[in-house]
Amino acid sequence: MELVKVFKRYFITIKDLGLLKFLRTIIFRLLKIYDSFYPHKKSYLILKNLKIFKTPFFTKKFLKFETLDLPINLNGGNMPKKFKFKFLNSKIDLDFPINWNNLNLTKLWIFNLNYFSWAKDLLNDYLSKDFLDIKLIYLGEIIDCWIEKTSSETNFSWHSYPTSLRIKNWIFIFLFCPLFIKENRIDSLWRQIRWLSNHKEIHIGGNHYLENLFALIIGSLCFEGSKANSIFTNSLLLLERELKRQILLDGGHEERSASYHLLILEGLIEVACFINIFKSEIPSWLINSIEKMTIWAKTVRINSGKFPRFNDSPVDGCKNIDEVINFAECFLNGKKINIKNVNSLLLKTASYEGISKRLKFKEKKIIDLPNTGWTIIRPNNKWELFFKCGLGCPYDLPGHVHSDQLSFDLFYRGIPIISEVGTSTYHYSKERIYERSGAAHNIFQLSEPINKHINREKKWIETYDVWNNFRAGFKSKPKNKKFSEDENSFLWVQGGHDGYDKFSSTQKRIIKCRIQNGFFELHIENYISLEKNMYWREFWHLGPQLNENLVKNISIQLSNANSKLSVVDSWHAEGFGIKIPRKTIVQNGYLSKGKYCLKKRILMKENPF
């Protein structure tokens, strides 16, 4: 029986991937095998020595950029023996020369090392805080070390995604700090652009493919010649096509992750600035996409500058939401950023006049993002509730989806009151499996049908059959989505899904809230219809800042005679590798076949703290 389930999981995963994407994946992997037999660097050097291949001239227009006078090392020698790097909230001293593909470190940590985003961050620190890190002084030698030590395109350094980010970050370094420009570094940059143009992640799609196109557009603009022009023209056409497909009608990104949405939005603005600098005119479709995504970001922004954490949306997976929104609004309005950083220099160089119309953003008590699948309830400017009922991901791109259909999060002044576990790791582990599962979210969950005379382990049904690191088999569809305000001043939203249909069962969830007489009132109603006997459980993941009395008060209100309630230790992910201890309330019960309405009510002071 288990073998059948595993086969079915693989079958659904591959079926949803689609034949075209499956074939593209095979072709991409064959290309990587080819690379291992015929390293691009060898052929590149042979062609260059024969004068058949020549790196085109790197842009003369870097003179338009405001350059930085850095006290960098120009003479060589006296290199530090170690450099300290911090990624994913983990500090590690690396010996120099650096091992750019150290298998003793996690893959994502090594990826971050190869992004060179840390170098752009060092520029920002120097500009805004007048702080000069030693890595910035010796950045030229570190770049040379990367060029020398990463000759094979089959290692971590030459994955398409790290290559995309590295191309962009090197360009920022060279344009704003031309003292770093040397022939071998420009040769390597062009080689990476050429390589990436043949290794785009179209088989993955999503944010990976967009980052590939961002890098190719920005990179090709900085070089002259027919090949650079060809890469630019082709990449711009592909970007237009992808944005039409990936940006949803409500302005969200198809992967339904606030973190990746912000990364993409920032990347689009960078692309627009470079196009304006080198081509003088920005395509209208690009400006429209930036505007739509900016409005979405402003809509989902939580008090205190936070964002929803549905799906993989690590808190430190992107820049602060306020910083990205400010960057976007300054670009769209043709204004300057008050803080001096790389983005402000980029806007200054671009000198884009902005659009004449204002961003259409309205504050409402209930806002529905139907394509993203999120509904936001704001009874006042302090309380915010986010409810998820919608497609969690594209069927062919489930890498960042969580099993969180009909989950909700509740915040007071940006402080989590009831909030899912979140994302603390991408490394395949029991933590990763748990954080993607239904148990890590504020959901109501049924078990597979049971015979009450047989005592066996409960098997819980996942609305998204998440497995491995970035896979998912069965994916539930939403239904019965509604929202409104009733005569008793309750703001409410309801939704259901087809995740239990195969077991002849259904669930509809209604969430209501209001503020009255100095109290915040929350009602949760789960309407269940069963054709067979099942167990059920419901999770209430409490915010880490809730004190013991508030936890106890909520527990008492949730208690009833028909279920078992327990308060267990869990965590609240505050970033990669950061897990803040908190309490989770778990309710368990048993239902024989029939129809039920399980109601819960929580009453808290309007200011619970």
Coordinates of C-alpha atoms in Angstrom, one line a residue:
M1 CA 0.0 0.0 0.0
E2 CA 2.8 2.4 0.9
L3 CA 4.6 1.7 -2.4
V4 CA 1.4 2.5 -4.3
K5 CA 1.2 5.9 -2.5
V6 CA 4.8 6.7 -3.3
F7 CA 4.2 5.8 -6.9
K8 CA 1.1 8.0 -7.0
R9 CA 3.0 10.9 -5.4
Y10 CA 5.7 10.7 -8.1
F11 CA 3.1 10.3 -10.8
I12 CA 1.1 13.4 -9.8
T13 CA 4.3 15.5 -9.3
I14 CA 5.6 14.6 -12.8
K15 CA 2.1 15.0 -14.4
D16 CA 1.7 18.5 -12.9
L17 CA 5.1 19.4 -14.1
G18 CA 3.9 18.8 -17.7
L19 CA 5.6 17.1 -20.6
L20 CA 7.3 20.3 -21.9
K21 CA 8.8 21.2 -18.6
F22 CA 9.8 17.6 -17.9
L23 CA 11.6 17.5 -21.2
R24 CA 13.3 20.9 -20.5
T25 CA 14.5 19.5 -17.2
I26 CA 16.0 16.5 -18.9
I27 CA 17.7 18.7 -21.5
F28 CA 19.1 21.0 -18.8
R29 CA 20.6 18.1 -16.9
L30 CA 22.1 16.6 -20.0
L31 CA 23.6 20.1 -20.7
K32 CA 25.2 20.0 -17.3
I33 CA 26.7 16.6 -18.0
Y34 CA 28.0 17.9 -21.3
D35 CA 29.6 20.8 -19.4
S36 CA 31.5 18.4 -17.2
F37 CA 33.1 16.7 -20.3
Y38 CA 33.8 19.9 -22.2
P39 CA 34.4 22.7 -19.7
H40 CA 33.5 26.1 -21.1
K41 CA 36.6 27.7 -19.7
K42 CA 38.9 25.5 -21.8
S43 CA 37.1 26.2 -25.0
Y44 CA 36.8 29.8 -24.1
L45 CA 40.6 30.1 -23.6
I46 CA 41.4 28.2 -26.8
L47 CA 39.1 30.5 -28.9
K48 CA 40.5 33.6 -27.2
N49 CA 44.1 32.6 -27.9
L50 CA 43.2 31.9 -31.5
K51 CA 41.6 35.4 -31.7
I52 CA 38.3 33.8 -32.7
F53 CA 36.7 34.9 -29.4
K54 CA 37.1 38.4 -28.0
T55 CA 35.5 40.0 -25.0
P56 CA 33.5 43.0 -26.3
F57 CA 34.3 46.4 -24.9
F58 CA 32.8 47.0 -21.4
T59 CA 30.6 50.0 -21.3
K60 CA 32.0 53.5 -21.6
K61 CA 28.9 54.7 -19.9
F62 CA 30.1 53.8 -16.4
L63 CA 31.4 57.4 -16.4
K64 CA 27.7 58.4 -15.9
F65 CA 27.7 56.6 -12.6
E66 CA 28.7 58.4 -9.4
T67 CA 31.8 56.5 -8.4
L68 CA 33.1 55.8 -4.9
D69 CA 36.5 56.6 -3.7
L70 CA 37.4 53.5 -1.7
P71 CA 40.8 52.8 0.0
I72 CA 41.0 49.5 -1.8
N73 CA 44.2 47.3 -2.0
L74 CA 45.9 48.0 -5.4
N75 CA 49.3 46.6 -4.7
G76 CA 48.6 43.1 -3.6
G77 CA 50.4 41.4 -0.8
N78 CA 49.6 41.4 2.9
M79 CA 46.4 39.5 2.3
P80 CA 44.5 38.4 5.4
K81 CA 44.7 34.7 6.2
K82 CA 40.9 34.6 6.9
F83 CA 37.8 36.4 6.0
K84 CA 34.6 36.3 8.1
F85 CA 31.3 35.8 6.3
K86 CA 27.8 35.6 7.8
F87 CA 24.9 34.0 5.8
L88 CA 21.7 32.5 7.1
N89 CA 22.6 33.9 10.6
S90 CA 25.7 31.7 10.7
K91 CA 29.2 33.2 10.9
I92 CA 32.1 31.3 9.5
D93 CA 35.8 32.2 9.1
L94 CA 37.0 31.1 5.6
D95 CA 40.7 30.6 4.8
F96 CA 42.1 32.6 1.9
P97 CA 42.3 31.4 -0.9
I98 CA 38.6 30.7 -0.4
N99 CA 37.1 27.3 -1.1
W100 CA 34.0 28.4 -3.1
N101 CA 32.5 24.9 -3.1
N102 CA 33.1 23.6 0.4
L103 CA 31.0 20.5 0.7
N104 CA 31.2 20.6 4.5
L105 CA 28.9 23.7 4.4
T106 CA 25.2 23.7 3.5
K107 CA 24.4 24.2 -0.1
L108 CA 22.4 27.4 0.5
W109 CA 25.3 28.9 2.6
I110 CA 27.7 28.3 -0.2
F111 CA 25.2 29.7 -2.7
N112 CA 25.1 32.9 -0.7
L113 CA 28.9 33.1 -0.7
N114 CA 28.8 32.8 -4.5
Y115 CA 26.1 35.4 -5.0
F116 CA 28.4 38.2 -4.0
S117 CA 25.4 40.0 -2.7
W118 CA 27.4 40.5 0.5
A119 CA 29.7 42.7 -1.6
K120 CA 26.8 45.0 -2.6
D121 CA 25.8 45.0 1.1
L122 CA 29.3 46.2 2.0
L123 CA 28.9 49.0 -0.5
N124 CA 25.6 50.0 1.2
D125 CA 27.2 49.9 4.6
Y126 CA 30.1 52.1 3.4
L127 CA 27.6 54.6 1.8
S128 CA 25.1 54.8 4.6
K129 CA 27.2 54.1 7.7
D130 CA 30.7 55.1 6.6
F131 CA 31.7 51.6 7.6
L132 CA 34.5 50.0 5.7
D133 CA 34.7 46.2 6.0
I134 CA 38.1 44.6 5.3
K135 CA 36.5 42.4 2.6
L136 CA 35.7 45.6 0.6
I137 CA 39.4 46.6 0.8
Y138 CA 40.5 43.3 -0.7
L139 CA 37.4 42.7 -2.9
G140 CA 39.5 42.7 -6.1
E141 CA 41.6 39.9 -4.8
I142 CA 38.6 38.0 -3.7
I143 CA 37.1 38.3 -7.2
D144 CA 40.3 37.1 -8.7
C145 CA 40.3 34.2 -6.3
W146 CA 36.8 33.3 -7.5
I147 CA 37.9 33.4 -11.1
E148 CA 40.9 31.2 -10.4
K149 CA 39.3 28.6 -8.2
T150 CA 36.0 28.0 -10.0
S151 CA 37.1 26.7 -13.3
S152 CA 34.5 23.9 -13.6
E153 CA 30.9 24.8 -14.5
T154 CA 29.7 21.7 -12.7
N155 CA 30.1 23.0 -9.2
F156 CA 27.9 25.2 -6.9
S157 CA 29.5 28.4 -8.2
W158 CA 28.1 27.8 -11.7
H159 CA 24.5 27.1 -10.9
S160 CA 22.4 29.4 -13.0
Y161 CA 20.8 31.2 -10.0
P162 CA 24.0 32.1 -8.2
T163 CA 25.5 33.1 -11.5
S164 CA 22.6 35.4 -12.2
L165 CA 23.0 37.2 -8.9
R166 CA 26.8 37.4 -9.1
I167 CA 26.6 39.0 -12.6
K168 CA 24.4 41.8 -11.3
N169 CA 26.5 42.3 -8.1
W170 CA 29.8 42.4 -10.0
I171 CA 28.3 45.0 -12.4
F172 CA 27.3 47.2 -9.4
I173 CA 30.9 46.9 -8.1
F174 CA 32.5 47.8 -11.4
L175 CA 30.2 50.7 -12.3
F176 CA 30.3 52.4 -8.9
C177 CA 33.9 51.4 -8.1
P178 CA 35.8 51.4 -11.5
L179 CA 39.1 50.9 -9.7
F180 CA 38.1 47.3 -9.5
I181 CA 37.9 47.0 -13.3
K182 CA 40.6 44.7 -14.7
E183 CA 40.8 42.8 -18.0
N184 CA 40.6 39.3 -16.4
R185 CA 37.5 40.4 -14.3
I186 CA 35.7 41.8 -17.3
D187 CA 36.6 38.7 -19.3
S188 CA 35.1 36.5 -16.6
L189 CA 32.0 38.7 -16.4
W190 CA 31.4 38.3 -20.1
R191 CA 32.1 34.6 -19.9
Q192 CA 29.4 34.2 -17.2
I193 CA 26.9 36.2 -19.2
R194 CA 27.5 34.0 -22.3
W195 CA 27.3 30.9 -20.2
L196 CA 24.1 32.0 -18.5
S197 CA 22.5 32.8 -21.9
N198 CA 22.8 29.1 -22.7
H199 CA 21.8 27.9 -19.2
K200 CA 18.6 29.7 -18.4
E201 CA 16.4 27.9 -15.9
I202 CA 13.3 27.8 -18.1
H203 CA 12.7 24.3 -16.9
I204 CA 12.2 25.7 -13.4
G205 CA 10.6 29.0 -14.2
G206 CA 9.3 31.2 -11.4
N207 CA 11.8 33.6 -9.6
H208 CA 14.8 31.6 -10.8
Y209 CA 14.0 32.2 -14.5
L210 CA 13.2 35.9 -13.9
E211 CA 16.6 36.3 -12.1
N212 CA 18.3 34.8 -15.1
L213 CA 16.7 37.3 -17.4
F214 CA 17.4 40.2 -15.0
A215 CA 21.1 39.4 -15.1
L216 CA 21.2 38.9 -18.9
I217 CA 19.5 42.2 -19.5
I218 CA 21.6 44.2 -17.1
G219 CA 24.8 42.3 -18.1
S220 CA 24.3 42.7 -21.9
L221 CA 23.6 46.4 -21.6
C222 CA 27.1 46.9 -20.2
F223 CA 28.8 45.4 -23.2
E224 CA 29.0 46.5 -26.8
G225 CA 28.7 44.4 -30.0
S226 CA 26.2 42.2 -31.9
K227 CA 26.2 39.3 -29.4
A228 CA 25.5 41.6 -26.4
N229 CA 22.7 43.3 -28.4
S230 CA 21.2 39.9 -29.3
I231 CA 21.2 38.7 -25.7
F232 CA 19.5 42.0 -24.6
T233 CA 16.8 41.9 -27.2
N234 CA 16.0 38.2 -26.7
S235 CA 16.1 38.5 -22.9
L236 CA 13.8 41.5 -22.9
L237 CA 11.2 39.7 -25.1
L238 CA 11.4 36.7 -22.8
L239 CA 10.9 38.9 -19.7
E240 CA 7.8 40.6 -21.2
R241 CA 6.3 37.1 -21.8
E242 CA 7.2 35.8 -18.4
L243 CA 5.8 38.8 -16.6
K244 CA 2.5 38.5 -18.4
R245 CA 2.4 34.9 -17.2
Q246 CA 4.0 35.1 -13.7
I247 CA 2.5 38.3 -12.4
L248 CA -1.1 37.6 -11.3
L249 CA -4.0 39.9 -12.0
D250 CA -4.1 41.1 -8.4
G251 CA -0.4 42.1 -8.6
G252 CA 1.1 39.1 -6.7
H253 CA 3.7 36.7 -8.0
E254 CA 2.6 33.2 -9.0
E255 CA 4.7 31.5 -6.3
R256 CA 2.5 33.3 -3.6
S257 CA 5.5 34.2 -1.4
A258 CA 5.8 37.8 -0.1
S259 CA 9.6 37.3 0.3
Y260 CA 10.1 36.3 -3.3
H261 CA 7.7 38.9 -4.5
L262 CA 9.9 41.6 -2.9
L263 CA 13.0 40.2 -4.4
I264 CA 11.5 40.2 -7.9
L265 CA 10.1 43.7 -7.5
E266 CA 13.5 45.1 -6.5
G267 CA 15.1 43.2 -9.5
L268 CA 12.5 44.7 -11.9
I269 CA 13.3 48.2 -10.7
E270 CA 17.0 47.6 -11.2
V271 CA 16.3 46.4 -14.7
A272 CA 14.2 49.4 -15.5
C273 CA 16.9 51.8 -14.3
F274 CA 19.6 50.2 -16.4
I275 CA 17.3 50.2 -19.5
N276 CA 16.7 53.9 -18.8
I277 CA 20.4 54.7 -18.5
F278 CA 21.4 52.8 -21.6
K279 CA 18.3 53.0 -23.8
S280 CA 16.7 56.2 -22.5
E281 CA 13.2 54.7 -22.7
I282 CA 11.6 52.1 -20.4
P283 CA 8.9 49.7 -21.9
S284 CA 5.4 50.5 -20.6
W285 CA 4.8 46.9 -19.7
L286 CA 7.8 46.9 -17.4
I287 CA 6.6 50.1 -15.6
N288 CA 3.1 48.6 -15.3
S289 CA 4.4 45.4 -13.7
I290 CA 6.4 47.4 -11.2
E291 CA 3.3 49.5 -10.3
K292 CA 1.1 46.4 -9.9
M293 CA 3.7 44.6 -7.7
T294 CA 4.2 47.8 -5.6
I295 CA 0.5 48.1 -4.9
W296 CA 0.4 44.4 -3.9
A297 CA 3.3 44.9 -1.5
K298 CA 1.7 48.0 0.1
T299 CA -1.5 46.0 0.4
V300 CA 0.0 43.0 2.3
R301 CA 2.4 45.1 4.4
I302 CA 1.8 44.4 8.1
N303 CA 2.3 47.0 10.8
S304 CA 5.9 47.4 12.0
G305 CA 7.2 46.7 8.5
K306 CA 6.5 43.0 8.3
F307 CA 4.9 40.8 5.7
P308 CA 2.8 37.5 5.6
R309 CA 4.8 34.3 5.9
F310 CA 2.5 32.0 3.9
N311 CA 4.5 29.4 1.8
D312 CA 8.3 29.7 1.9
S313 CA 8.7 33.4 2.9
P314 CA 11.7 33.7 5.2
V315 CA 11.8 36.9 7.1
D316 CA 15.5 37.6 6.0
G317 CA 15.1 36.2 2.5
C318 CA 14.8 39.7 1.1
K319 CA 15.2 43.3 2.1
N320 CA 12.9 45.0 4.5
I321 CA 9.5 45.5 2.9
D322 CA 9.5 49.3 3.7
E323 CA 12.9 49.6 1.9
V324 CA 11.7 47.9 -1.2
I325 CA 8.4 49.9 -1.3
N326 CA 10.4 53.1 -0.8
F327 CA 12.7 52.1 -3.7
A328 CA 9.6 51.3 -5.9
E329 CA 7.7 54.5 -5.0
C330 CA 10.8 56.7 -5.6
F331 CA 11.3 55.1 -9.0
L332 CA 7.6 55.4 -10.0
N333 CA 7.4 59.0 -8.7
G334 CA 10.7 60.1 -10.1
K335 CA 12.1 61.0 -6.6
K336 CA 15.3 60.5 -4.8
I337 CA 15.9 58.0 -1.9
N338 CA 16.8 59.9 1.3
I339 CA 19.2 57.2 2.5
K340 CA 22.4 57.0 0.5
N341 CA 22.9 53.5 -0.9
V342 CA 23.5 51.7 -4.1
N343 CA 19.8 51.9 -5.0
S344 CA 19.8 55.7 -4.5
L345 CA 22.9 56.1 -6.7
L346 CA 21.2 53.9 -9.4
L347 CA 18.0 56.1 -9.3
K348 CA 20.1 59.2 -9.5
T349 CA 22.0 57.9 -12.5
A350 CA 18.8 56.8 -14.2
S351 CA 17.1 60.1 -13.7
Y352 CA 13.7 58.6 -14.5
E353 CA 11.0 61.3 -14.4
G354 CA 8.3 58.8 -13.1
I355 CA 4.7 58.3 -14.0
S356 CA 2.2 61.1 -13.7
K357 CA -0.6 59.0 -12.1
R358 CA -0.6 58.1 -8.4
L359 CA -0.6 54.5 -7.1
K360 CA -4.1 53.3 -6.7
F361 CA -4.0 52.0 -3.2
K362 CA -7.1 52.1 -0.8
E363 CA -7.4 51.2 2.8
K364 CA -10.3 48.8 3.4
K365 CA -11.5 46.7 6.3
I366 CA -11.6 43.7 4.0
I367 CA -9.2 43.3 1.1
D368 CA -9.3 40.2 -1.1
L369 CA -6.5 39.1 -3.4
P370 CA -8.3 36.5 -5.3
N371 CA -5.5 35.4 -7.6
T372 CA -3.0 35.2 -4.7
G373 CA -5.6 33.5 -2.6
W374 CA -5.3 35.7 0.5
T375 CA -8.0 37.7 2.3
I376 CA -6.9 40.5 4.7
I377 CA -9.2 41.7 7.5
R378 CA -8.3 44.9 9.3
P379 CA -11.0 45.9 11.8
N380 CA -8.8 48.9 12.8
N381 CA -5.3 50.1 12.2
K382 CA -3.9 47.8 15.0
W383 CA -5.4 44.4 14.3
E384 CA -4.7 42.4 11.1
L385 CA -5.9 38.9 10.1
F386 CA -4.6 37.1 7.0
F387 CA -6.6 34.1 5.7
K388 CA -5.5 31.8 3.0
C389 CA -7.9 30.1 0.6
G390 CA -6.6 29.8 -2.9
L391 CA -4.2 28.0 -5.2
G392 CA -1.0 27.7 -3.2
C393 CA 1.3 27.5 -6.2
P394 CA 1.4 26.9 -9.9
Y395 CA 0.9 23.2 -10.5
D396 CA 4.3 23.0 -12.3
L397 CA 6.1 25.0 -9.7
P398 CA 5.5 23.7 -6.1
G399 CA 9.0 24.2 -4.7
H400 CA 7.9 26.8 -2.1
V401 CA 4.4 25.7 -1.3
H402 CA 3.3 24.8 2.2
S403 CA 0.3 22.6 3.2
D404 CA -1.6 25.6 4.7
Q405 CA -5.0 25.7 2.9
L406 CA -7.5 27.6 5.1
S407 CA -4.8 28.7 7.5
F408 CA -4.8 32.2 9.1
D409 CA -2.4 34.5 11.0
L410 CA -3.4 37.2 13.4
F411 CA -1.3 40.3 14.4
Y412 CA -1.6 43.2 16.8
R413 CA 0.5 46.2 15.8
G414 CA 2.7 43.8 13.8
I415 CA 3.2 41.5 16.8
P416 CA 2.1 37.9 16.0
I417 CA -0.7 36.7 18.2
I418 CA -1.5 33.6 16.3
S419 CA 1.1 32.9 13.6
E420 CA 2.4 29.9 11.7
V421 CA 5.9 28.4 12.3
G422 CA 7.4 30.0 9.2
T423 CA 10.6 29.1 7.4
S424 CA 13.9 28.6 9.2
T425 CA 15.7 26.3 6.8
Y426 CA 15.8 25.0 3.2
H427 CA 18.1 22.2 4.2
Y428 CA 16.5 18.8 3.9
S429 CA 15.8 17.8 7.5
K430 CA 13.0 17.0 9.9
E431 CA 12.6 20.8 10.5
R432 CA 12.1 21.4 6.8
I433 CA 9.5 18.6 6.5
Y434 CA 7.7 19.9 9.6
E435 CA 7.7 23.6 8.5
R436 CA 6.0 22.7 5.2
S437 CA 3.4 20.4 6.7
G438 CA -0.1 21.3 7.9
A439 CA 1.0 20.8 11.5
A440 CA 3.1 24.0 11.3
H441 CA 0.1 26.1 10.3
N442 CA -3.1 27.3 12.0
I443 CA -5.4 24.8 10.3
F444 CA -8.1 22.3 11.0
Q445 CA -7.0 18.8 9.8
L446 CA -8.7 15.4 9.4
S447 CA -7.1 12.0 9.5
E448 CA -7.6 9.3 6.9
P449 CA -10.7 7.2 7.7
I450 CA -10.3 4.8 10.6
N451 CA -12.0 1.8 12.0
K452 CA -12.7 2.7 15.7
H453 CA -12.1 -1.0 16.7
I454 CA -8.6 -0.9 15.3
N455 CA -5.9 1.0 17.3
R456 CA -3.4 2.3 14.8
E457 CA -1.3 5.3 14.1
K458 CA -3.3 8.3 12.7
K459 CA -2.4 9.3 9.2
W460 CA -3.2 13.0 8.7
I461 CA -4.4 14.3 5.3
E462 CA -2.4 17.1 3.8
T463 CA -4.1 19.7 1.6
Y464 CA -0.8 19.8 -0.3
D465 CA 1.2 16.6 -0.4
V466 CA 4.5 18.3 0.3
W467 CA 7.6 16.0 0.2
N468 CA 11.3 16.2 -0.2
N469 CA 12.8 19.7 -0.1
F470 CA 10.8 21.4 -2.8
R471 CA 8.2 18.9 -4.1
A472 CA 4.5 18.4 -3.8
G473 CA 2.2 15.7 -5.2
F474 CA -1.6 16.3 -4.7
K475 CA -2.5 20.0 -4.6
S476 CA -5.9 21.0 -3.3
K477 CA -8.2 23.5 -5.0
P478 CA -10.1 26.2 -3.1
K479 CA -13.9 26.5 -3.1
N480 CA -16.8 28.4 -1.5
K481 CA -14.7 31.6 -1.0
K482 CA -16.8 34.5 0.4
F483 CA -16.3 37.5 2.6
S484 CA -18.3 40.4 3.9
E485 CA -19.5 42.3 7.0
D486 CA -22.6 41.3 8.9
E487 CA -25.3 43.1 10.8
N488 CA -23.4 42.5 14.1
S489 CA -20.3 44.3 12.8
F490 CA -18.4 41.1 12.3
L491 CA -16.0 41.1 9.5
W492 CA -15.9 37.5 8.1
V493 CA -14.4 35.3 5.5
Q494 CA -15.1 31.7 4.6
G495 CA -13.5 29.1 2.4
G496 CA -13.2 25.5 1.6
H497 CA -11.1 23.1 -0.4
D498 CA -11.3 19.7 -2.2
G499 CA -8.5 18.1 -0.2
Y500 CA -10.8 15.7 1.6
D501 CA -13.1 14.9 -1.4
K502 CA -11.3 11.6 -2.1
F503 CA -12.2 10.5 1.4
S504 CA -15.9 11.5 0.9
S505 CA -15.5 14.3 3.4
T506 CA -15.7 18.1 3.2
Q507 CA -14.6 21.1 5.3
K508 CA -15.7 24.7 5.2
R509 CA -14.1 27.3 7.5
I510 CA -15.6 30.6 8.6
I511 CA -13.5 33.2 10.5
K512 CA -15.2 36.2 12.0
C513 CA -13.7 39.1 14.0
R514 CA -14.8 42.4 15.4
I515 CA -13.8 45.0 18.0
Q516 CA -16.5 45.9 20.5
N517 CA -16.5 47.3 24.0
G518 CA -12.7 47.4 24.2
F519 CA -12.3 43.7 23.3
F520 CA -11.1 41.9 20.1
E521 CA -13.4 39.0 19.4
L522 CA -12.4 36.1 17.2
H523 CA -14.7 33.3 16.0
I524 CA -13.6 30.2 14.1
E525 CA -16.3 27.8 12.8
N526 CA -15.4 24.5 11.0
Y527 CA -18.3 22.8 9.2
I528 CA -17.4 19.2 8.6
S529 CA -19.3 16.5 6.7
L530 CA -18.0 12.9 7.0
E531 CA -19.0 9.6 5.3
K532 CA -16.6 7.7 7.5
N533 CA -15.1 7.9 11.0
M534 CA -12.2 10.2 11.3
Y535 CA -9.9 11.9 13.9
W536 CA -9.4 15.6 13.8
R537 CA -6.9 18.1 15.1
E538 CA -6.6 21.9 15.1
F539 CA -3.6 24.1 15.7
W540 CA -3.2 27.5 17.3
H541 CA 0.4 28.6 17.0
L542 CA 0.8 31.5 19.5
G543 CA 3.1 34.4 19.1
P544 CA 6.5 34.2 21.0
Q545 CA 5.7 37.5 22.8
L546 CA 2.5 36.3 24.5
N547 CA 3.0 36.0 28.2
E548 CA 2.0 33.0 30.3
N549 CA -1.3 34.5 31.5
L550 CA -2.4 35.3 27.9
V551 CA -1.5 31.7 26.8
K552 CA -3.5 30.3 29.7
N553 CA -6.4 32.6 29.0
I554 CA -6.6 31.5 25.3
S555 CA -6.2 27.8 26.3
I556 CA -9.1 28.0 28.7
Q557 CA -11.4 29.6 26.1
L558 CA -10.6 26.9 23.6
S559 CA -11.2 24.0 26.0
N560 CA -14.3 21.9 25.7
A561 CA -15.5 18.5 26.7
N562 CA -15.5 17.0 23.2
S563 CA -11.8 17.3 22.6
K564 CA -8.4 16.9 24.2
L565 CA -6.3 20.1 24.5
S566 CA -2.6 20.3 25.1
V567 CA -0.1 23.1 25.1
V568 CA 3.2 22.1 23.6
D569 CA 6.6 23.8 22.9
S570 CA 7.2 24.9 19.3
W571 CA 9.1 27.7 17.6
H572 CA 8.5 30.9 15.6
A573 CA 11.0 31.2 12.7
E574 CA 12.5 34.7 12.7
G575 CA 14.9 34.0 9.8
F576 CA 17.2 31.3 8.6
G577 CA 18.5 29.4 11.5
I578 CA 16.6 31.5 14.1
K579 CA 13.9 29.7 16.0
I580 CA 12.2 31.7 18.8
P581 CA 10.6 29.4 21.4
R582 CA 6.8 29.8 21.8
K583 CA 3.7 27.8 22.7
T584 CA 1.3 26.0 20.4
I585 CA -2.2 24.8 21.4
V586 CA -3.2 21.5 19.8
Q587 CA -6.8 20.2 20.0
N588 CA -7.6 16.6 19.2
G589 CA -10.9 14.8 18.8
Y590 CA -12.9 12.0 17.2
L591 CA -15.9 12.2 14.9
S592 CA -18.1 9.4 13.6
K593 CA -19.7 9.9 10.2
G594 CA -22.2 12.7 10.0
K595 CA -22.3 16.5 9.8
Y596 CA -20.8 18.8 12.5
C597 CA -20.1 22.4 13.3
L598 CA -17.1 22.9 15.6
K599 CA -17.1 26.5 16.9
K600 CA -14.4 28.3 18.8
R601 CA -14.4 31.8 20.3
I602 CA -11.4 33.8 21.7
L603 CA -11.9 37.1 23.5
M604 CA -8.9 39.4 24.2
K605 CA -8.5 42.9 25.3
E606 CA -8.2 45.3 22.4
N607 CA -4.6 45.8 23.6
P608 CA -3.7 42.3 24.7
F609 CA -0.3 43.4 26.1

